[in-house]
Amino acid sequence: MLVLEKNALSEEIESLVNQFGKDRSALLQILQAIQRKHKHISDFAQQEVARMMDIHPVEVNSVISFYAFLYSVPKGRNIVRLCQTISCDMYGKEKIEEAVQRELGISFGETTKDKRITLEYTNCLGMCDQGPAMLVNEKVYTKLDPETAINILNAIK
Amino acid sequence: MVKRENERIPVSQQAHIVDKPKDLTTIGGTISVQINEKKITVPLGTTILEACQLNQIHIPTLCHHPDLCIAGVCRVCVVDVEGMRTLQTACSFPITSPIKISTSTQMVRKARRHIIDLLLSEHYGECYSCFRNGNCELQNLAKEYGVDNYTFGHVETPRYEVDNSSAAVIRDMNKCVLCKRCVRTCIDLQEVGVLEAINRGHETHVGTFLDKPLADVVCINCGQCINRCPTAALRANDPSDEIWAAIDDPKKHVVIQTAPSPRAAIGEEFGIEPGKSFTGELNTALRRIGFDRVFDTNFTADLTIMEEGTELLTRLKKALVDKDQSVKLPQFTSCSPGWVKYIEHFYPEFLDYLSSAKSPQQMFGALIKTFYAQEAKIDPVDIITVALMPCAAKKFECNRPEMVDSGFKDVDYGLTTREMAKMIREAGIFLPEMPKSQFDDPFGDASGAGLIFGATGGVMEAALRTAYELVTGREVPFKNLIIEPCRGFEGVKQASVKLENCVEQYKFLEGVDLKFVVAHGTANAKIVMEMLKKGELNDVHFVEIMACPGGCLGGGGQPIPTSAEIRAKRAEAIYEEEASLPIRKSHENPHVNYIYEKFLTDGPCGKLSHKLLHTHYTKRGKYIS
Ligand code: SF4
Ligand code: SF4
Ligand code: SF4
Ligand code: FES
Ligand code: FES
């Protein structure tokens, strides 16, 4: 990372720490904010958060590794998560699965070459009565069929 | 016990800690409970585990450790509390009402056995080739609960690669039971923060930052995590095979130096109660094993006092007489390699405060391959130096690239107390029954001042005995030379001695209140460093810091288990041995005077001693890339 980039990141984290506080309970909010903006929380960011909150980098790392929605390595600009739990499965998740893989040319767990989309599974989204459900970044789409799913994918940048 | 303000205790656990009332005679100060058939009265807030321990009722534990905060994660300690829907963990259940506890119902026994079975289903067990065989809490539990088949399966092949990147600590996560004692040790007790649980569910393992090898993160090699691990998941890097090979090689002249703390603890490895030193017996055992010479590290501890003391007086003179602003005071001790690495990582901007004197181990190594080689007429190429230390960090220290001032690797191997005991057993020797014998010349027996280096405050006490006498020409004004303020296990101790009627050379110190601070465990070192940062130590002259809780006697290479009581017993053994010695001041050690006459002829902090006995440090910083 360039020094300038590092400085900018440090400043950003500093303002987050000022906003949410130095208490341990503020850690998740701070990490989520970094994740939202940078799509991952880099090694450097983790150590800066630790320094400013006066905890140890490995503790930050531990929290990130615990939560499936926090990443320590860069992913695509958009994260698409298909629900893999039983209700959605019974509503025809498999068809959506096949369609999106074919459309993007990648399988689940992978990122498109242009870094536009990362495909992942998620567990129940609480939309079991409206399956199959899919989460695009922070937005939930329900009652999908292959066509709508592909349209949704094509609409995101 | 756990302190309330320990903020690392999860909120859910904080509710489980109830402050004990100060006055037990007040109403509600104590509570009567029934444990099995027995009625007992305990102070409010006592945990079920404590209550049972006080009444000789055995409760199995695994994640609980007397030095660490309560975790309640292993569930092995479950008991039945009447009226409660589920079994409760004894270690984290504070007694606040007159409850009825059963520690061995059918349900309790079954639950415990299942828990142990579940632990074993994730554990790569191969006890016969395991260093904890016979001293393993998991193995003991399996035996205690009659585990005779693997109900939930067993791990047949290792799942994790063993991390042996570190010169000091080896991590084998195949044997880890996720009790997180190491995590609590490294974060709470030592405030280094190397280890945490990574990932979750069945993928959980104890790892470092980004799962880097231990050698690449901020580990200070203190080995405290080893001492508190119930299994063999953490162990020290054992060089005993190489040492055997050197002993068996007729061309090699193998010498060993023994530090005071292992001598005060090695008996525990042979089933002796803590609190007895085996110095003389060990000398005999080492010769029988095949070491060609046995030396006393205390000799270089005495030298350390001369060198560090002279350095301090020089700094004081520069500051007080020459008004040199660049002189750094207080001077910090540098004999604990864990502490040295800690300050290199976490406070690199303060490295100039550290004394440049090497640790006694490294001084000895440099002298053996120069002075001793010369006196004994042996080519240093053929000399192998071994150091018996209570310490894991010494293994790292002797491998530092700068520790080659003799022209060779000054100390070839650092050996811990545990590994030494293993070698002694392997040689078929029962240590406690050995006849006693003396150390070898030309270093001979050392002074008691060197001996007490093993306990926290010891370096300070030894330094004061010498410095005070050099400056005033009189003995320190304490009965029997026992400088009480240096002793005891308080985390950070502060005191001072007034220097009066100084001799001519040190007139500039007339009336100075010599202030000192003593701290042990790097969590306390951190407190001291923060005080330094804030300018609160401006009037302090000398600071002693040991990386391990209790000082060297609580080192990461000492026998397992460890606890505050065991460490206190070891300290007693050390102080007792020292009180019986004829010479108790470093500057009165005739061998020390001899070496300054014959070899280090330009005196303490002279040119040659700067080459051989002093070192420099590396600014490491804490960022990991
Ligand atoms: S850690 Fe304990 S149970 Fe596991 S193999 Fe070693 S001795 Fe056996
Ligand atoms: S050796 Fe010390 S610093 Fe290193 S992981 Fe263990 S407790 Fe932490
Ligand atoms: S390494 Fe040892 S102390 Fe740490 S969690 Fe595993 S078993 Fe417990
Ligand atoms: S199963 Fe898919 S949302 Fe609940
Ligand atoms: S010892 Fe009580 S839960 Fe582990």
PDB file of C-alpha atoms in Angstrom, chain B residues 187-441:
ATOM      1  CA  ILE B 187      -3.514 -11.373  26.339  1.00  0.00           C
ATOM      2  CA  ASP B 188      -4.346 -10.873  30.028  1.00  0.00           C
ATOM      3  CA  LEU B 189      -1.361 -12.082  31.967  1.00  0.00           C
ATOM      4  CA  GLN B 190       1.333 -10.950  29.550  1.00  0.00           C
ATOM      5  CA  GLU B 191      -0.481  -8.300  27.472  1.00  0.00           C
ATOM      6  CA  VAL B 192       1.422  -9.375  24.402  1.00  0.00           C
ATOM      7  CA  GLY B 193      -1.593 -10.532  22.430  1.00  0.00           C
ATOM      8  CA  VAL B 194      -0.261 -13.113  20.011  1.00  0.00           C
ATOM      9  CA  LEU B 195      -2.906 -15.822  20.201  1.00  0.00           C
ATOM     10  CA  GLU B 196      -6.677 -15.828  19.708  1.00  0.00           C
ATOM     11  CA  ALA B 197      -9.361 -18.173  18.470  1.00  0.00           C
ATOM     12  CA  ILE B 198      -9.619 -17.940  14.692  1.00  0.00           C
ATOM     13  CA  ASN B 199     -12.699 -18.935  12.671  1.00  0.00           C
ATOM     14  CA  ARG B 200     -15.678 -20.560  14.318  1.00  0.00           C
ATOM     15  CA  GLY B 201     -17.556 -23.784  14.797  1.00  0.00           C
ATOM     16  CA  HIS B 202     -15.623 -26.891  13.945  1.00  0.00           C
ATOM     17  CA  GLU B 203     -13.065 -24.795  12.059  1.00  0.00           C
ATOM     18  CA  THR B 204     -12.016 -22.949  15.208  1.00  0.00           C
ATOM     19  CA  HIS B 205      -8.354 -23.094  16.043  1.00  0.00           C
ATOM     20  CA  VAL B 206      -6.024 -21.027  18.132  1.00  0.00           C
ATOM     21  CA  GLY B 207      -3.986 -18.928  15.762  1.00  0.00           C
ATOM     22  CA  THR B 208      -1.842 -15.857  15.367  1.00  0.00           C
ATOM     23  CA  PHE B 209      -2.530 -12.659  13.454  1.00  0.00           C
ATOM     24  CA  LEU B 210      -3.455 -13.802   9.896  1.00  0.00           C
ATOM     25  CA  ASP B 211      -2.285 -17.277  10.943  1.00  0.00           C
ATOM     26  CA  LYS B 212       1.338 -16.280  10.445  1.00  0.00           C
ATOM     27  CA  PRO B 213       4.137 -18.452  11.792  1.00  0.00           C
ATOM     28  CA  LEU B 214       4.937 -17.632  15.405  1.00  0.00           C
ATOM     29  CA  ALA B 215       8.395 -16.365  14.440  1.00  0.00           C
ATOM     30  CA  ASP B 216       6.830 -13.671  12.255  1.00  0.00           C
ATOM     31  CA  VAL B 217       4.529 -12.109  14.837  1.00  0.00           C
ATOM     32  CA  VAL B 218       5.120 -10.185  18.058  1.00  0.00           C
ATOM     33  CA  CYS B 219       5.631 -13.249  20.296  1.00  0.00           C
ATOM     34  CA  ILE B 220       8.237 -12.443  22.941  1.00  0.00           C
ATOM     35  CA  ASN B 221       9.052 -16.137  23.507  1.00  0.00           C
ATOM     36  CA  CYS B 222       8.214 -15.962  27.207  1.00  0.00           C
ATOM     37  CA  GLY B 223       6.714 -19.445  27.083  1.00  0.00           C
ATOM     38  CA  GLN B 224       4.079 -18.575  29.671  1.00  0.00           C
ATOM     39  CA  CYS B 225       1.480 -20.101  27.365  1.00  0.00           C
ATOM     40  CA  ILE B 226       3.374 -23.404  27.464  1.00  0.00           C
ATOM     41  CA  ASN B 227       3.229 -23.474  31.247  1.00  0.00           C
ATOM     42  CA  ARG B 228      -0.508 -23.002  31.221  1.00  0.00           C
ATOM     43  CA  CYS B 229      -1.485 -25.295  28.329  1.00  0.00           C
ATOM     44  CA  PRO B 230      -3.135 -28.451  29.675  1.00  0.00           C
ATOM     45  CA  THR B 231      -1.893 -30.520  26.732  1.00  0.00           C
ATOM     46  CA  ALA B 232       1.134 -30.774  24.477  1.00  0.00           C
ATOM     47  CA  ALA B 233      -0.257 -28.303  21.945  1.00  0.00           C
ATOM     48  CA  LEU B 234       2.411 -25.871  23.068  1.00  0.00           C
ATOM     49  CA  ARG B 235       5.915 -26.923  23.878  1.00  0.00           C
ATOM     50  CA  ALA B 236       9.422 -25.539  23.947  1.00  0.00           C
ATOM     51  CA  ASN B 237      11.925 -26.148  21.171  1.00  0.00           C
ATOM     52  CA  ASP B 238      13.896 -29.001  22.693  1.00  0.00           C
ATOM     53  CA  PRO B 239      17.618 -29.249  21.813  1.00  0.00           C
ATOM     54  CA  SER B 240      18.377 -32.255  24.020  1.00  0.00           C
ATOM     55  CA  ASP B 241      19.136 -34.589  21.103  1.00  0.00           C
ATOM     56  CA  GLU B 242      21.806 -32.203  19.819  1.00  0.00           C
ATOM     57  CA  ILE B 243      23.219 -31.927  23.321  1.00  0.00           C
ATOM     58  CA  TRP B 244      23.373 -35.711  23.706  1.00  0.00           C
ATOM     59  CA  ALA B 245      25.186 -35.869  20.375  1.00  0.00           C
ATOM     60  CA  ALA B 246      27.746 -33.329  21.599  1.00  0.00           C
ATOM     61  CA  ILE B 247      28.209 -35.219  24.859  1.00  0.00           C
ATOM     62  CA  ASP B 248      28.727 -38.457  22.949  1.00  0.00           C
ATOM     63  CA  ASP B 249      31.295 -36.837  20.683  1.00  0.00           C
ATOM     64  CA  PRO B 250      34.712 -37.301  22.329  1.00  0.00           C
ATOM     65  CA  LYS B 251      36.155 -34.310  20.474  1.00  0.00           C
ATOM     66  CA  LYS B 252      33.695 -31.903  22.035  1.00  0.00           C
ATOM     67  CA  HIS B 253      34.207 -30.249  25.379  1.00  0.00           C
ATOM     68  CA  VAL B 254      30.676 -29.716  26.656  1.00  0.00           C
ATOM     69  CA  VAL B 255      30.168 -27.223  29.453  1.00  0.00           C
ATOM     70  CA  ILE B 256      26.926 -26.276  31.132  1.00  0.00           C
ATOM     71  CA  GLN B 257      25.947 -23.272  33.206  1.00  0.00           C
ATOM     72  CA  THR B 258      22.987 -23.606  35.536  1.00  0.00           C
ATOM     73  CA  ALA B 259      20.749 -20.723  36.567  1.00  0.00           C
ATOM     74  CA  PRO B 260      19.301 -20.526  40.092  1.00  0.00           C
ATOM     75  CA  SER B 261      15.621 -20.904  39.184  1.00  0.00           C
ATOM     76  CA  PRO B 262      15.821 -24.325  37.543  1.00  0.00           C
ATOM     77  CA  ARG B 263      17.738 -25.550  40.570  1.00  0.00           C
ATOM     78  CA  ALA B 264      14.935 -24.365  42.828  1.00  0.00           C
ATOM     79  CA  ALA B 265      12.258 -26.086  40.741  1.00  0.00           C
ATOM     80  CA  ILE B 266      13.703 -29.184  39.104  1.00  0.00           C
ATOM     81  CA  GLY B 267      12.813 -31.277  42.152  1.00  0.00           C
ATOM     82  CA  GLU B 268       9.166 -30.886  41.160  1.00  0.00           C
ATOM     83  CA  GLU B 269       9.905 -32.903  38.020  1.00  0.00           C
ATOM     84  CA  PHE B 270      10.956 -35.750  40.329  1.00  0.00           C
ATOM     85  CA  GLY B 271       7.856 -35.618  42.485  1.00  0.00           C
ATOM     86  CA  ILE B 272       9.324 -33.448  45.245  1.00  0.00           C
ATOM     87  CA  GLU B 273       7.109 -30.739  46.779  1.00  0.00           C
ATOM     88  CA  PRO B 274       7.950 -27.249  45.484  1.00  0.00           C
ATOM     89  CA  GLY B 275      10.305 -25.239  47.693  1.00  0.00           C
ATOM     90  CA  LYS B 276      13.595 -27.137  47.709  1.00  0.00           C
ATOM     91  CA  SER B 277      16.737 -26.382  45.751  1.00  0.00           C
ATOM     92  CA  PHE B 278      18.843 -29.185  44.318  1.00  0.00           C
ATOM     93  CA  THR B 279      21.957 -27.271  43.377  1.00  0.00           C
ATOM     94  CA  GLY B 280      24.589 -29.681  44.687  1.00  0.00           C
ATOM     95  CA  GLU B 281      22.712 -32.777  43.579  1.00  0.00           C
ATOM     96  CA  LEU B 282      22.288 -31.310  40.113  1.00  0.00           C
ATOM     97  CA  ASN B 283      26.022 -30.676  39.806  1.00  0.00           C
ATOM     98  CA  THR B 284      26.706 -34.370  40.415  1.00  0.00           C
ATOM     99  CA  ALA B 285      23.932 -35.488  38.075  1.00  0.00           C
ATOM    100  CA  LEU B 286      25.233 -33.264  35.278  1.00  0.00           C
ATOM    101  CA  ARG B 287      28.742 -34.673  35.597  1.00  0.00           C
ATOM    102  CA  ARG B 288      27.333 -38.208  35.509  1.00  0.00           C
ATOM    103  CA  ILE B 289      25.385 -37.380  32.389  1.00  0.00           C
ATOM    104  CA  GLY B 290      28.666 -36.404  30.776  1.00  0.00           C
ATOM    105  CA  PHE B 291      29.030 -32.648  30.942  1.00  0.00           C
ATOM    106  CA  ASP B 292      32.732 -31.828  31.138  1.00  0.00           C
ATOM    107  CA  ARG B 293      32.351 -28.739  33.298  1.00  0.00           C
ATOM    108  CA  VAL B 294      29.509 -27.418  35.406  1.00  0.00           C
ATOM    109  CA  PHE B 295      29.435 -23.676  36.005  1.00  0.00           C
ATOM    110  CA  ASP B 296      27.184 -21.408  38.002  1.00  0.00           C
ATOM    111  CA  THR B 297      25.337 -18.739  36.010  1.00  0.00           C
ATOM    112  CA  ASN B 298      25.330 -16.699  39.207  1.00  0.00           C
ATOM    113  CA  PHE B 299      28.931 -15.891  38.480  1.00  0.00           C
ATOM    114  CA  THR B 300      27.882 -13.854  35.464  1.00  0.00           C
ATOM    115  CA  ALA B 301      24.909 -12.583  37.410  1.00  0.00           C
ATOM    116  CA  ASP B 302      27.530 -11.055  39.707  1.00  0.00           C
ATOM    117  CA  LEU B 303      29.303  -9.713  36.632  1.00  0.00           C
ATOM    118  CA  THR B 304      25.998  -8.296  35.392  1.00  0.00           C
ATOM    119  CA  ILE B 305      25.703  -6.387  38.652  1.00  0.00           C
ATOM    120  CA  MET B 306      29.199  -4.993  38.219  1.00  0.00           C
ATOM    121  CA  GLU B 307      28.577  -4.010  34.611  1.00  0.00           C
ATOM    122  CA  GLU B 308      25.018  -2.760  34.987  1.00  0.00           C
ATOM    123  CA  GLY B 309      25.854  -1.028  38.260  1.00  0.00           C
ATOM    124  CA  THR B 310      28.845   0.735  36.713  1.00  0.00           C
ATOM    125  CA  GLU B 311      26.714   1.730  33.756  1.00  0.00           C
ATOM    126  CA  LEU B 312      24.100   3.188  36.094  1.00  0.00           C
ATOM    127  CA  LEU B 313      26.685   5.156  38.075  1.00  0.00           C
ATOM    128  CA  THR B 314      28.143   6.446  34.797  1.00  0.00           C
ATOM    129  CA  ARG B 315      24.722   7.542  33.601  1.00  0.00           C
ATOM    130  CA  LEU B 316      24.035   9.222  36.941  1.00  0.00           C
ATOM    131  CA  LYS B 317      27.350  11.055  36.790  1.00  0.00           C
ATOM    132  CA  LYS B 318      26.697  12.240  33.248  1.00  0.00           C
ATOM    133  CA  ALA B 319      23.257  13.430  34.217  1.00  0.00           C
ATOM    134  CA  LEU B 320      24.108  15.040  37.544  1.00  0.00           C
ATOM    135  CA  VAL B 321      27.651  16.328  37.054  1.00  0.00           C
ATOM    136  CA  ASP B 322      28.001  16.857  33.309  1.00  0.00           C
ATOM    137  CA  LYS B 323      24.343  17.897  33.012  1.00  0.00           C
ATOM    138  CA  ASP B 324      24.185  15.825  29.854  1.00  0.00           C
ATOM    139  CA  GLN B 325      20.578  15.997  28.642  1.00  0.00           C
ATOM    140  CA  SER B 326      20.916  13.045  26.304  1.00  0.00           C
ATOM    141  CA  VAL B 327      21.463  10.532  29.124  1.00  0.00           C
ATOM    142  CA  LYS B 328      18.497   8.281  29.555  1.00  0.00           C
ATOM    143  CA  LEU B 329      17.237   7.657  33.071  1.00  0.00           C
ATOM    144  CA  PRO B 330      15.859   5.524  34.611  1.00  0.00           C
ATOM    145  CA  GLN B 331      18.070   2.733  33.402  1.00  0.00           C
ATOM    146  CA  PHE B 332      16.139  -0.478  32.714  1.00  0.00           C
ATOM    147  CA  THR B 333      17.558  -3.951  33.313  1.00  0.00           C
ATOM    148  CA  SER B 334      18.205  -6.090  30.273  1.00  0.00           C
ATOM    149  CA  CYS B 335      18.686  -9.597  31.656  1.00  0.00           C
ATOM    150  CA  SER B 336      15.240 -10.907  30.693  1.00  0.00           C
ATOM    151  CA  PRO B 337      15.231 -11.697  26.957  1.00  0.00           C
ATOM    152  CA  GLY B 338      11.426 -11.837  26.902  1.00  0.00           C
ATOM    153  CA  TRP B 339      11.319  -8.297  28.239  1.00  0.00           C
ATOM    154  CA  VAL B 340      13.979  -7.198  25.762  1.00  0.00           C
ATOM    155  CA  LYS B 341      11.923  -8.480  22.851  1.00  0.00           C
ATOM    156  CA  TYR B 342       8.817  -6.932  24.357  1.00  0.00           C
ATOM    157  CA  ILE B 343      10.343  -3.471  24.465  1.00  0.00           C
ATOM    158  CA  GLU B 344      11.821  -3.957  20.976  1.00  0.00           C
ATOM    159  CA  HIS B 345       8.343  -4.652  19.642  1.00  0.00           C
ATOM    160  CA  PHE B 346       6.132  -2.374  21.691  1.00  0.00           C
ATOM    161  CA  TYR B 347       8.303   0.509  22.868  1.00  0.00           C
ATOM    162  CA  PRO B 348      11.168   0.671  20.347  1.00  0.00           C
ATOM    163  CA  GLU B 349      11.498   4.415  20.891  1.00  0.00           C
ATOM    164  CA  PHE B 350      12.669   3.718  24.459  1.00  0.00           C
ATOM    165  CA  LEU B 351      15.448   1.225  23.697  1.00  0.00           C
ATOM    166  CA  ASP B 352      18.092   3.705  24.881  1.00  0.00           C
ATOM    167  CA  TYR B 353      16.783   3.325  28.408  1.00  0.00           C
ATOM    168  CA  LEU B 354      17.816  -0.336  28.432  1.00  0.00           C
ATOM    169  CA  SER B 355      21.136  -1.208  29.969  1.00  0.00           C
ATOM    170  CA  SER B 356      23.509  -2.417  27.276  1.00  0.00           C
ATOM    171  CA  ALA B 357      24.668  -5.276  29.500  1.00  0.00           C
ATOM    172  CA  LYS B 358      23.941  -8.744  28.170  1.00  0.00           C
ATOM    173  CA  SER B 359      21.989 -11.263  30.186  1.00  0.00           C
ATOM    174  CA  PRO B 360      24.053 -13.496  32.492  1.00  0.00           C
ATOM    175  CA  GLN B 361      23.543 -16.424  30.099  1.00  0.00           C
ATOM    176  CA  GLN B 362      25.096 -14.591  27.176  1.00  0.00           C
ATOM    177  CA  MET B 363      27.914 -13.092  29.237  1.00  0.00           C
ATOM    178  CA  PHE B 364      28.827 -16.562  30.346  1.00  0.00           C
ATOM    179  CA  GLY B 365      28.792 -17.930  26.831  1.00  0.00           C
ATOM    180  CA  ALA B 366      31.130 -15.198  25.626  1.00  0.00           C
ATOM    181  CA  LEU B 367      33.493 -15.767  28.555  1.00  0.00           C
ATOM    182  CA  ILE B 368      33.559 -19.541  28.202  1.00  0.00           C
ATOM    183  CA  LYS B 369      34.682 -19.350  24.602  1.00  0.00           C
ATOM    184  CA  THR B 370      37.334 -16.704  25.349  1.00  0.00           C
ATOM    185  CA  PHE B 371      38.581 -16.528  28.935  1.00  0.00           C
ATOM    186  CA  TYR B 372      37.850 -20.130  29.886  1.00  0.00           C
ATOM    187  CA  ALA B 373      39.131 -21.524  26.589  1.00  0.00           C
ATOM    188  CA  GLN B 374      42.346 -19.606  27.173  1.00  0.00           C
ATOM    189  CA  GLU B 375      42.748 -20.722  30.808  1.00  0.00           C
ATOM    190  CA  ALA B 376      41.878 -24.351  30.078  1.00  0.00           C
ATOM    191  CA  LYS B 377      43.869 -24.326  26.830  1.00  0.00           C
ATOM    192  CA  ILE B 378      41.010 -25.671  24.742  1.00  0.00           C
ATOM    193  CA  ASP B 379      40.262 -24.559  21.209  1.00  0.00           C
ATOM    194  CA  PRO B 380      36.893 -22.741  21.409  1.00  0.00           C
ATOM    195  CA  VAL B 381      35.853 -24.518  18.203  1.00  0.00           C
ATOM    196  CA  ASP B 382      35.562 -27.680  20.261  1.00  0.00           C
ATOM    197  CA  ILE B 383      33.603 -26.131  23.101  1.00  0.00           C
ATOM    198  CA  ILE B 384      29.849 -26.549  23.244  1.00  0.00           C
ATOM    199  CA  THR B 385      28.140 -24.295  25.757  1.00  0.00           C
ATOM    200  CA  VAL B 386      24.785 -25.272  27.163  1.00  0.00           C
ATOM    201  CA  ALA B 387      22.707 -23.032  29.415  1.00  0.00           C
ATOM    202  CA  LEU B 388      20.204 -24.553  31.829  1.00  0.00           C
ATOM    203  CA  MET B 389      17.565 -21.865  32.117  1.00  0.00           C
ATOM    204  CA  PRO B 390      14.025 -21.525  33.470  1.00  0.00           C
ATOM    205  CA  CYS B 391      13.250 -19.693  30.294  1.00  0.00           C
ATOM    206  CA  ALA B 392      11.969 -20.265  26.776  1.00  0.00           C
ATOM    207  CA  ALA B 393      13.107 -16.837  25.565  1.00  0.00           C
ATOM    208  CA  LYS B 394      16.746 -17.742  26.234  1.00  0.00           C
ATOM    209  CA  LYS B 395      16.508 -20.153  23.314  1.00  0.00           C
ATOM    210  CA  PHE B 396      15.694 -17.228  21.082  1.00  0.00           C
ATOM    211  CA  GLU B 397      18.307 -15.049  22.731  1.00  0.00           C
ATOM    212  CA  CYS B 398      21.204 -17.424  22.136  1.00  0.00           C
ATOM    213  CA  ASN B 399      20.223 -17.551  18.467  1.00  0.00           C
ATOM    214  CA  ARG B 400      20.262 -13.787  18.004  1.00  0.00           C
ATOM    215  CA  PRO B 401      22.694 -13.030  15.204  1.00  0.00           C
ATOM    216  CA  GLU B 402      24.610 -10.488  17.316  1.00  0.00           C
ATOM    217  CA  MET B 403      25.398 -12.997  20.075  1.00  0.00           C
ATOM    218  CA  VAL B 404      28.693 -14.145  18.568  1.00  0.00           C
ATOM    219  CA  ASP B 405      31.129 -11.796  20.274  1.00  0.00           C
ATOM    220  CA  SER B 406      33.553 -14.574  21.171  1.00  0.00           C
ATOM    221  CA  GLY B 407      33.959 -15.224  17.457  1.00  0.00           C
ATOM    222  CA  PHE B 408      31.683 -18.237  17.809  1.00  0.00           C
ATOM    223  CA  LYS B 409      28.075 -18.773  18.767  1.00  0.00           C
ATOM    224  CA  ASP B 410      28.436 -17.709  22.405  1.00  0.00           C
ATOM    225  CA  VAL B 411      25.798 -20.049  23.794  1.00  0.00           C
ATOM    226  CA  ASP B 412      25.071 -23.076  21.665  1.00  0.00           C
ATOM    227  CA  TYR B 413      21.928 -24.323  23.352  1.00  0.00           C
ATOM    228  CA  GLY B 414      19.417 -22.999  25.832  1.00  0.00           C
ATOM    229  CA  LEU B 415      17.896 -25.868  27.777  1.00  0.00           C
ATOM    230  CA  THR B 416      14.828 -25.587  29.995  1.00  0.00           C
ATOM    231  CA  THR B 417      14.295 -27.151  33.405  1.00  0.00           C
ATOM    232  CA  ARG B 418      11.797 -29.600  31.926  1.00  0.00           C
ATOM    233  CA  GLU B 419      14.192 -30.728  29.209  1.00  0.00           C
ATOM    234  CA  MET B 420      17.017 -31.075  31.714  1.00  0.00           C
ATOM    235  CA  ALA B 421      14.847 -33.289  33.894  1.00  0.00           C
ATOM    236  CA  LYS B 422      14.073 -35.386  30.844  1.00  0.00           C
ATOM    237  CA  MET B 423      17.781 -35.836  30.115  1.00  0.00           C
ATOM    238  CA  ILE B 424      18.468 -36.746  33.731  1.00  0.00           C
ATOM    239  CA  ARG B 425      15.696 -39.343  33.685  1.00  0.00           C
ATOM    240  CA  GLU B 426      16.966 -40.662  30.390  1.00  0.00           C
ATOM    241  CA  ALA B 427      20.365 -41.174  31.992  1.00  0.00           C
ATOM    242  CA  GLY B 428      18.703 -43.299  34.639  1.00  0.00           C
ATOM    243  CA  ILE B 429      19.383 -40.872  37.456  1.00  0.00           C
ATOM    244  CA  PHE B 430      17.023 -40.039  40.308  1.00  0.00           C
ATOM    245  CA  LEU B 431      18.113 -36.507  41.070  1.00  0.00           C
ATOM    246  CA  PRO B 432      16.995 -36.140  44.703  1.00  0.00           C
ATOM    247  CA  GLU B 433      19.240 -39.043  45.735  1.00  0.00           C
ATOM    248  CA  MET B 434      22.428 -37.713  44.170  1.00  0.00           C
ATOM    249  CA  PRO B 435      25.303 -36.740  46.466  1.00  0.00           C
ATOM    250  CA  LYS B 436      26.076 -33.041  46.458  1.00  0.00           C
ATOM    251  CA  SER B 437      29.084 -31.492  44.747  1.00  0.00           C
ATOM    252  CA  GLN B 438      30.491 -28.042  43.982  1.00  0.00           C
ATOM    253  CA  PHE B 439      30.739 -25.991  40.815  1.00  0.00           C
ATOM    254  CA  ASP B 440      33.894 -26.097  38.724  1.00  0.00           C
ATOM    255  CA  ASP B 441      36.672 -23.519  38.663  1.00  0.00           C
TER     256      ASP B 441
END
